[in-house]
Amino acid sequence: GAGVSQSPRYKVAKRGQDVALRCDPISGHVSLFWYQQALGQGPEFLTYFQNEAQLDKSGLPSDRFFAERPEGSVSTLKIQRTQQEDSAVYLCASTYYSGTAHSSYNSPLHFGNGTRLTVT
Amino acid sequence: GQQVMQIPQYQHVQEGEDFTTYCNSSTTLSNIQWYKQRPGGHPVFLIQLVKSGEVKKQKRLTFQFGEAKKNSSLHITATQTTDVGTYFCAGHSGYSTLTFGKGTMLLVSP
């Protein structure tokens, strides 16, 4: 497909379970971002990759959150020991502009449909 | 840290009325982007403004970037039901990440 693909679309987890969310960016996009969007809020930055390198993970809320992009394409966001406050939509975005992290932040983001995580 | 604030949080208009949302940053921005998110959808990029005082138009949408590069606005002329959604501004300053506002939700009644 031509867009950013995320799976699963919906995920229900019991508190304490681990979850893994997948993002398949647009082909050729070297920059990949993860955002968390709580209900009624704007997307909040979690982490950024340029190819396989995780250049910024300052937005990850705790050490229970871990992201990887081992081959510079597909990325996985893993949340360990999920808590109720983790319930949100997790958005992945990619952009074609490589350059420096600064220039990637200036580029328009192409978002996927997101994964809605509900922790019960 | 950088904060981006949007007002109003919510607006309900009759079709044909105009609509404006305002965005203010606590820091000077290098650029500002606007996104639209339809109910149940994901944010979709609309436009990017870079220059001080810049004005850009897309059909019925007019985007402005303030002279001090700390504020921006989106104005929709003669709203249509297809304009329904949440409009987000997102700003970037220096080497910080793109920071999104909380958005303005627009409802349009036919």
mmCIF file of N, CA, C and O in Angstrom, chain A residues 40-114:
data_model
loop_
_atom_site.group_PDB
_atom_site.id
_atom_site.type_symbol
_atom_site.label_atom_id
_atom_site.label_comp_id
_atom_site.label_asym_id
_atom_site.label_seq_id
_atom_site.Cartn_x
_atom_site.Cartn_y
_atom_site.Cartn_z
ATOM 1 N N GLY A 40 -9.118 13.137 23.249
ATOM 2 C CA GLY A 40 -9.330 14.575 23.321
ATOM 3 C C GLY A 40 -8.066 15.411 23.384
ATOM 4 O O GLY A 40 -8.126 16.616 23.639
ATOM 5 N N GLN A 41 -6.929 14.765 23.151
ATOM 6 C CA GLN A 41 -5.656 15.478 23.213
ATOM 7 C C GLN A 41 -4.951 15.441 21.865
ATOM 8 O O GLN A 41 -5.327 14.685 20.971
ATOM 9 N N GLY A 42 -3.904 16.228 21.750
ATOM 10 C CA GLY A 42 -3.086 16.169 20.556
ATOM 11 C C GLY A 42 -2.048 15.066 20.677
ATOM 12 O O GLY A 42 -1.785 14.570 21.773
ATOM 13 N N PRO A 43 -1.480 14.654 19.561
ATOM 14 C CA PRO A 43 -0.425 13.635 19.614
ATOM 15 C C PRO A 43 0.764 14.116 20.434
ATOM 16 O O PRO A 43 1.177 15.273 20.303
ATOM 17 N N GLU A 44 1.297 13.235 21.265
ATOM 18 C CA GLU A 44 2.486 13.556 22.057
ATOM 19 C C GLU A 44 3.645 12.673 21.614
ATOM 20 O O GLU A 44 3.505 11.451 21.524
ATOM 21 N N PHE A 45 4.769 13.286 21.369
ATOM 22 C CA PHE A 45 5.957 12.601 20.854
ATOM 23 C C PHE A 45 6.456 11.554 21.834
ATOM 24 O O PHE A 45 6.545 11.786 23.041
ATOM 25 N N LEU A 46 6.798 10.398 21.274
ATOM 26 C CA LEU A 46 7.416 9.341 22.072
ATOM 27 C C LEU A 46 8.880 9.140 21.675
ATOM 28 O O LEU A 46 9.772 9.235 22.517
ATOM 29 N N THR A 47 9.107 8.839 20.377
ATOM 30 C CA THR A 47 10.451 8.511 19.957
ATOM 31 C C THR A 47 10.603 8.690 18.461
ATOM 32 O O THR A 47 9.615 8.740 17.718
ATOM 33 N N TYR A 48 11.864 8.789 18.007
ATOM 34 C CA TYR A 48 12.170 9.058 16.601
ATOM 35 C C TYR A 48 13.331 8.178 16.139
ATOM 36 O O TYR A 48 14.323 7.999 16.859
ATOM 37 N N PHE A 49 13.178 7.644 14.934
ATOM 38 C CA PHE A 49 14.220 6.840 14.290
ATOM 39 C C PHE A 49 14.628 7.488 12.971
ATOM 40 O O PHE A 49 13.791 7.985 12.228
ATOM 41 N N GLN A 50 15.895 7.412 12.693
ATOM 42 C CA GLN A 50 16.373 7.691 11.342
ATOM 43 C C GLN A 50 17.035 6.394 10.870
ATOM 44 O O GLN A 50 18.071 5.988 11.432
ATOM 45 N N ASN A 51 16.427 5.772 9.897
ATOM 46 C CA ASN A 51 16.796 4.399 9.523
ATOM 47 C C ASN A 51 16.684 3.511 10.770
ATOM 48 O O ASN A 51 15.662 3.537 11.426
ATOM 49 N N GLU A 52 17.729 2.800 11.120
ATOM 50 C CA GLU A 52 17.633 1.901 12.271
ATOM 51 C C GLU A 52 18.057 2.586 13.569
ATOM 52 O O GLU A 52 17.919 2.004 14.658
ATOM 53 N N ALA A 53 18.572 3.777 13.481
ATOM 54 C CA ALA A 53 19.084 4.469 14.663
ATOM 55 C C ALA A 53 17.973 5.237 15.389
ATOM 56 O O ALA A 53 17.263 6.049 14.791
ATOM 57 N N GLN A 54 17.872 4.974 16.661
ATOM 58 C CA GLN A 54 16.902 5.687 17.496
ATOM 59 C C GLN A 54 17.584 6.967 17.992
ATOM 60 O O GLN A 54 18.398 6.923 18.924
ATOM 61 N N LEU A 55 17.256 8.077 17.362
ATOM 62 C CA LEU A 55 17.964 9.330 17.637
ATOM 63 C C LEU A 55 17.365 10.111 18.804
ATOM 64 O O LEU A 55 18.037 10.973 19.369
ATOM 65 N N ASP A 56 16.135 9.845 19.137
ATOM 66 C CA ASP A 56 15.498 10.613 20.207
ATOM 67 C C ASP A 56 14.450 9.715 20.855
ATOM 68 O O ASP A 56 13.542 9.237 20.166
ATOM 69 N N LYS A 57 14.608 9.465 22.121
ATOM 70 C CA LYS A 57 13.591 8.690 22.855
ATOM 71 C C LYS A 57 13.157 9.435 24.103
ATOM 72 O O LYS A 57 12.699 8.837 25.076
ATOM 73 N N SER A 58 13.263 10.738 24.033
ATOM 74 C CA SER A 58 12.991 11.568 25.200
ATOM 75 C C SER A 58 11.524 11.558 25.612
ATOM 76 O O SER A 58 11.204 11.896 26.755
ATOM 77 N N GLY A 59 10.630 11.172 24.695
ATOM 78 C CA GLY A 59 9.214 11.198 25.019
ATOM 79 C C GLY A 59 8.676 9.910 25.608
ATOM 80 O O GLY A 59 7.523 9.869 26.054
ATOM 81 N N LEU A 60 9.468 8.875 25.644
ATOM 82 C CA LEU A 60 8.999 7.613 26.219
ATOM 83 C C LEU A 60 8.718 7.833 27.702
ATOM 84 O O LEU A 60 9.598 8.272 28.447
ATOM 85 N N PRO A 61 7.502 7.524 28.152
ATOM 86 C CA PRO A 61 7.101 7.898 29.513
ATOM 87 C C PRO A 61 7.773 7.107 30.623
ATOM 88 O O PRO A 61 7.842 7.586 31.750
ATOM 89 N N SER A 62 8.221 5.903 30.333
ATOM 90 C CA SER A 62 8.881 5.111 31.378
ATOM 91 C C SER A 62 9.718 4.040 30.713
ATOM 92 O O SER A 62 9.667 3.849 29.491
ATOM 93 N N ASP A 63 10.482 3.340 31.528
ATOM 94 C CA ASP A 63 11.326 2.267 30.969
ATOM 95 C C ASP A 63 10.502 1.048 30.579
ATOM 96 O O ASP A 63 11.051 0.048 30.103
ATOM 97 N N ARG A 64 9.184 1.106 30.769
ATOM 98 C CA ARG A 64 8.332 0.016 30.292
ATOM 99 C C ARG A 64 8.107 0.123 28.786
ATOM 100 O O ARG A 64 7.642 -0.825 28.159
ATOM 101 N N PHE A 65 8.424 1.283 28.236
ATOM 102 C CA PHE A 65 8.229 1.528 26.805
ATOM 103 C C PHE A 65 9.562 1.324 26.089
ATOM 104 O O PHE A 65 10.592 1.888 26.483
ATOM 105 N N PHE A 66 9.491 0.578 25.004
ATOM 106 C CA PHE A 66 10.695 0.279 24.241
ATOM 107 C C PHE A 66 10.333 0.246 22.766
ATOM 108 O O PHE A 66 9.314 -0.327 22.375
ATOM 109 N N ALA A 67 11.158 0.849 21.928
ATOM 110 C CA ALA A 67 10.888 0.843 20.488
ATOM 111 C C ALA A 67 12.131 0.393 19.747
ATOM 112 O O ALA A 67 13.256 0.637 20.189
ATOM 113 N N GLU A 68 11.922 -0.251 18.624
ATOM 114 C CA GLU A 68 13.046 -0.693 17.802
ATOM 115 C C GLU A 68 12.667 -0.632 16.336
ATOM 116 O O GLU A 68 11.483 -0.687 15.970
ATOM 117 N N ARG A 69 13.706 -0.579 15.523
ATOM 118 C CA ARG A 69 13.546 -0.565 14.057
ATOM 119 C C ARG A 69 14.807 -1.215 13.486
ATOM 120 O O ARG A 69 15.632 -0.546 12.876
ATOM 121 N N PRO A 70 14.958 -2.495 13.686
ATOM 122 C CA PRO A 70 16.251 -3.168 13.469
ATOM 123 C C PRO A 70 16.794 -3.108 12.039
ATOM 124 O O PRO A 70 18.005 -3.083 11.856
ATOM 125 N N GLU A 71 15.923 -3.064 11.057
ATOM 126 C CA GLU A 71 16.394 -3.066 9.676
ATOM 127 C C GLU A 71 16.072 -1.758 8.961
ATOM 128 O O GLU A 71 16.163 -1.676 7.739
ATOM 129 N N GLY A 72 15.670 -0.763 9.735
ATOM 130 C CA GLY A 72 15.427 0.539 9.155
ATOM 131 C C GLY A 72 14.131 0.667 8.390
ATOM 132 O O GLY A 72 13.932 1.658 7.681
ATOM 133 N N SER A 73 13.240 -0.306 8.526
ATOM 134 C CA SER A 73 11.937 -0.169 7.874
ATOM 135 C C SER A 73 10.838 -0.333 8.912
ATOM 136 O O SER A 73 10.461 0.647 9.553
ATOM 137 N N VAL A 74 10.373 -1.555 9.131
ATOM 138 C CA VAL A 74 9.313 -1.801 10.103
ATOM 139 C C VAL A 74 9.798 -1.457 11.510
ATOM 140 O O VAL A 74 10.953 -1.723 11.866
ATOM 141 N N SER A 75 8.900 -0.882 12.289
ATOM 142 C CA SER A 75 9.227 -0.546 13.676
ATOM 143 C C SER A 75 8.209 -1.194 14.604
ATOM 144 O O SER A 75 7.050 -1.392 14.243
ATOM 145 N N THR A 76 8.669 -1.517 15.798
ATOM 146 C CA THR A 76 7.793 -2.091 16.819
ATOM 147 C C THR A 76 7.909 -1.269 18.088
ATOM 148 O O THR A 76 9.019 -0.959 18.540
ATOM 149 N N LEU A 77 6.777 -0.917 18.641
ATOM 150 C CA LEU A 77 6.717 -0.269 19.944
ATOM 151 C C LEU A 77 6.212 -1.305 20.939
ATOM 152 O O LEU A 77 5.138 -1.878 20.761
ATOM 153 N N LYS A 78 7.010 -1.550 21.953
ATOM 154 C CA LYS A 78 6.641 -2.550 22.949
ATOM 155 C C LYS A 78 6.373 -1.868 24.292
ATOM 156 O O LYS A 78 7.135 -0.986 24.702
ATOM 157 N N ILE A 79 5.313 -2.280 24.904
ATOM 158 C CA ILE A 79 4.985 -1.773 26.230
ATOM 159 C C ILE A 79 4.918 -2.971 27.171
ATOM 160 O O ILE A 79 4.127 -3.893 26.960
ATOM 161 N N GLN A 80 5.742 -2.934 28.184
ATOM 162 C CA GLN A 80 5.774 -4.032 29.139
ATOM 163 C C GLN A 80 4.903 -3.689 30.348
ATOM 164 O O GLN A 80 4.763 -2.523 30.729
ATOM 165 N N ARG A 81 4.324 -4.714 30.925
ATOM 166 C CA ARG A 81 3.535 -4.570 32.170
ATOM 167 C C ARG A 81 2.577 -3.377 32.060
ATOM 168 O O ARG A 81 2.643 -2.427 32.813
ATOM 169 N N THR A 82 1.692 -3.477 31.074
ATOM 170 C CA THR A 82 0.795 -2.360 30.764
ATOM 171 C C THR A 82 0.000 -1.902 31.989
ATOM 172 O O THR A 82 -0.384 -2.707 32.852
ATOM 173 N N GLN A 83 -0.220 -0.601 32.049
ATOM 174 C CA GLN A 83 -1.008 0.041 33.092
ATOM 175 C C GLN A 83 -2.194 0.731 32.441
ATOM 176 O O GLN A 83 -2.179 1.024 31.239
ATOM 177 N N GLN A 84 -3.204 1.044 33.235
ATOM 178 C CA GLN A 84 -4.396 1.683 32.684
ATOM 179 C C GLN A 84 -4.073 3.027 32.032
ATOM 180 O O GLN A 84 -4.684 3.383 31.022
ATOM 181 N N GLU A 85 -3.105 3.733 32.565
ATOM 182 C CA GLU A 85 -2.759 5.035 31.992
ATOM 183 C C GLU A 85 -2.089 4.919 30.624
ATOM 184 O O GLU A 85 -1.884 5.923 29.950
ATOM 185 N N ASP A 86 -1.760 3.701 30.213
ATOM 186 C CA ASP A 86 -1.187 3.485 28.886
ATOM 187 C C ASP A 86 -2.271 3.469 27.817
ATOM 188 O O ASP A 86 -1.962 3.482 26.615
ATOM 189 N N SER A 87 -3.542 3.417 28.224
ATOM 190 C CA SER A 87 -4.637 3.390 27.264
ATOM 191 C C SER A 87 -4.629 4.669 26.435
ATOM 192 O O SER A 87 -4.682 5.775 26.977
ATOM 193 N N ALA A 88 -4.540 4.507 25.131
ATOM 194 C CA ALA A 88 -4.432 5.650 24.217
ATOM 195 C C ALA A 88 -4.377 5.105 22.799
ATOM 196 O O ALA A 88 -4.341 3.888 22.584
ATOM 197 N N VAL A 89 -4.361 6.011 21.846
ATOM 198 C CA VAL A 89 -4.076 5.623 20.466
ATOM 199 C C VAL A 89 -2.589 5.872 20.217
ATOM 200 O O VAL A 89 -2.073 6.951 20.528
ATOM 201 N N TYR A 90 -1.925 4.876 19.683
ATOM 202 C CA TYR A 90 -0.497 4.999 19.375
ATOM 203 C C TYR A 90 -0.367 5.181 17.873
ATOM 204 O O TYR A 90 -0.746 4.314 17.088
ATOM 205 N N LEU A 91 0.165 6.331 17.502
ATOM 206 C CA LEU A 91 0.293 6.713 16.106
ATOM 207 C C LEU A 91 1.738 6.595 15.660
ATOM 208 O O LEU A 91 2.651 7.007 16.371
ATOM 209 N N CYS A 92 1.895 6.065 14.479
ATOM 210 C CA CYS A 92 3.203 6.018 13.845
ATOM 211 C C CYS A 92 3.166 6.975 12.660
ATOM 212 O O CYS A 92 2.135 7.101 11.982
ATOM 213 N N ALA A 93 4.257 7.659 12.433
ATOM 214 C CA ALA A 93 4.338 8.579 11.294
ATOM 215 C C ALA A 93 5.701 8.431 10.635
ATOM 216 O O ALA A 93 6.703 8.152 11.303
ATOM 217 N N SER A 94 5.727 8.620 9.346
ATOM 218 C CA SER A 94 7.010 8.581 8.650
ATOM 219 C C SER A 94 7.121 9.801 7.738
ATOM 220 O O SER A 94 6.122 10.457 7.416
ATOM 221 N N THR A 95 8.342 10.105 7.380
ATOM 222 C CA THR A 95 8.578 11.217 6.468
ATOM 223 C C THR A 95 9.776 10.894 5.597
ATOM 224 O O THR A 95 10.675 10.160 6.010
ATOM 225 N N TYR A 96 9.794 11.459 4.398
ATOM 226 C CA TYR A 96 10.794 11.094 3.416
ATOM 227 C C TYR A 96 12.109 11.812 3.631
ATOM 228 O O TYR A 96 13.132 11.422 3.121
ATOM 229 N N TYR A 97 12.101 12.858 4.397
ATOM 230 C CA TYR A 97 13.267 13.726 4.465
ATOM 231 C C TYR A 97 14.265 13.156 5.450
ATOM 232 O O TYR A 97 13.976 13.055 6.618
ATOM 233 N N SER A 98 15.440 12.796 5.008
ATOM 234 C CA SER A 98 16.449 12.248 5.912
ATOM 235 C C SER A 98 17.215 13.415 6.508
ATOM 236 O O SER A 98 16.793 14.000 7.470
ATOM 237 N N GLY A 99 18.321 13.757 5.978
ATOM 238 C CA GLY A 99 19.089 14.888 6.478
ATOM 239 C C GLY A 99 19.385 14.734 7.951
ATOM 240 O O GLY A 99 19.649 13.652 8.448
ATOM 241 N N THR A 100 19.298 15.774 8.683
ATOM 242 C CA THR A 100 19.541 15.724 10.116
ATOM 243 C C THR A 100 18.215 15.559 10.848
ATOM 244 O O THR A 100 17.149 15.700 10.270
ATOM 245 N N ALA A 101 18.326 15.242 12.121
ATOM 246 C CA ALA A 101 17.103 15.119 12.923
ATOM 247 C C ALA A 101 16.334 16.415 12.879
ATOM 248 O O ALA A 101 15.110 16.444 12.825
ATOM 249 N N HIS A 102 17.040 17.513 12.852
ATOM 250 C CA HIS A 102 16.394 18.832 12.820
ATOM 251 C C HIS A 102 15.540 18.954 11.573
ATOM 252 O O HIS A 102 14.395 19.375 11.627
ATOM 253 N N SER A 103 16.061 18.566 10.428
ATOM 254 C CA SER A 103 15.300 18.716 9.195
ATOM 255 C C SER A 103 14.147 17.733 9.136
ATOM 256 O O SER A 103 13.118 18.024 8.544
ATOM 257 N N SER A 104 14.317 16.586 9.762
ATOM 258 C CA SER A 104 13.207 15.635 9.793
ATOM 259 C C SER A 104 12.058 16.185 10.608
ATOM 260 O O SER A 104 10.893 15.967 10.289
ATOM 261 N N TYR A 105 12.394 16.903 11.672
ATOM 262 C CA TYR A 105 11.333 17.471 12.488
ATOM 263 C C TYR A 105 10.587 18.548 11.720
ATOM 264 O O TYR A 105 9.471 18.892 12.062
ATOM 265 N N ASN A 106 11.189 19.123 10.703
ATOM 266 C CA ASN A 106 10.558 20.181 9.926
ATOM 267 C C ASN A 106 9.699 19.641 8.796
ATOM 268 O O ASN A 106 9.050 20.405 8.105
ATOM 269 N N SER A 107 9.733 18.338 8.579
ATOM 270 C CA SER A 107 9.062 17.769 7.425
ATOM 271 C C SER A 107 7.650 17.328 7.768
ATOM 272 O O SER A 107 7.387 16.900 8.885
ATOM 273 N N PRO A 108 6.735 17.414 6.798
ATOM 274 C CA PRO A 108 5.364 16.949 7.037
ATOM 275 C C PRO A 108 5.359 15.469 7.405
ATOM 276 O O PRO A 108 6.094 14.673 6.819
ATOM 277 N N LEU A 109 4.538 15.119 8.352
ATOM 278 C CA LEU A 109 4.421 13.733 8.802
ATOM 279 C C LEU A 109 3.258 13.034 8.120
ATOM 280 O O LEU A 109 2.186 13.605 7.965
ATOM 281 N N HIS A 110 3.489 11.780 7.743
ATOM 282 C CA HIS A 110 2.448 10.928 7.187
ATOM 283 C C HIS A 110 2.094 9.916 8.267
ATOM 284 O O HIS A 110 2.904 9.045 8.593
ATOM 285 N N PHE A 111 0.909 10.042 8.808
ATOM 286 C CA PHE A 111 0.491 9.187 9.916
ATOM 287 C C PHE A 111 -0.211 7.922 9.431
ATOM 288 O O PHE A 111 -0.895 7.927 8.393
ATOM 289 N N GLY A 112 -0.046 6.853 10.221
ATOM 290 C CA GLY A 112 -0.862 5.664 10.030
ATOM 291 C C GLY A 112 -2.187 5.840 10.756
ATOM 292 O O GLY A 112 -2.430 6.866 11.404
ATOM 293 N N ASN A 113 -3.047 4.804 10.660
ATOM 294 C CA ASN A 113 -4.360 4.873 11.288
ATOM 295 C C ASN A 113 -4.309 4.696 12.803
ATOM 296 O O ASN A 113 -5.298 4.934 13.483
ATOM 297 N N GLY A 114 -3.149 4.259 13.297
ATOM 298 C CA GLY A 114 -3.005 4.137 14.739
ATOM 299 C C GLY A 114 -3.450 2.790 15.282
ATOM 300 O O GLY A 114 -4.192 2.036 14.618
#
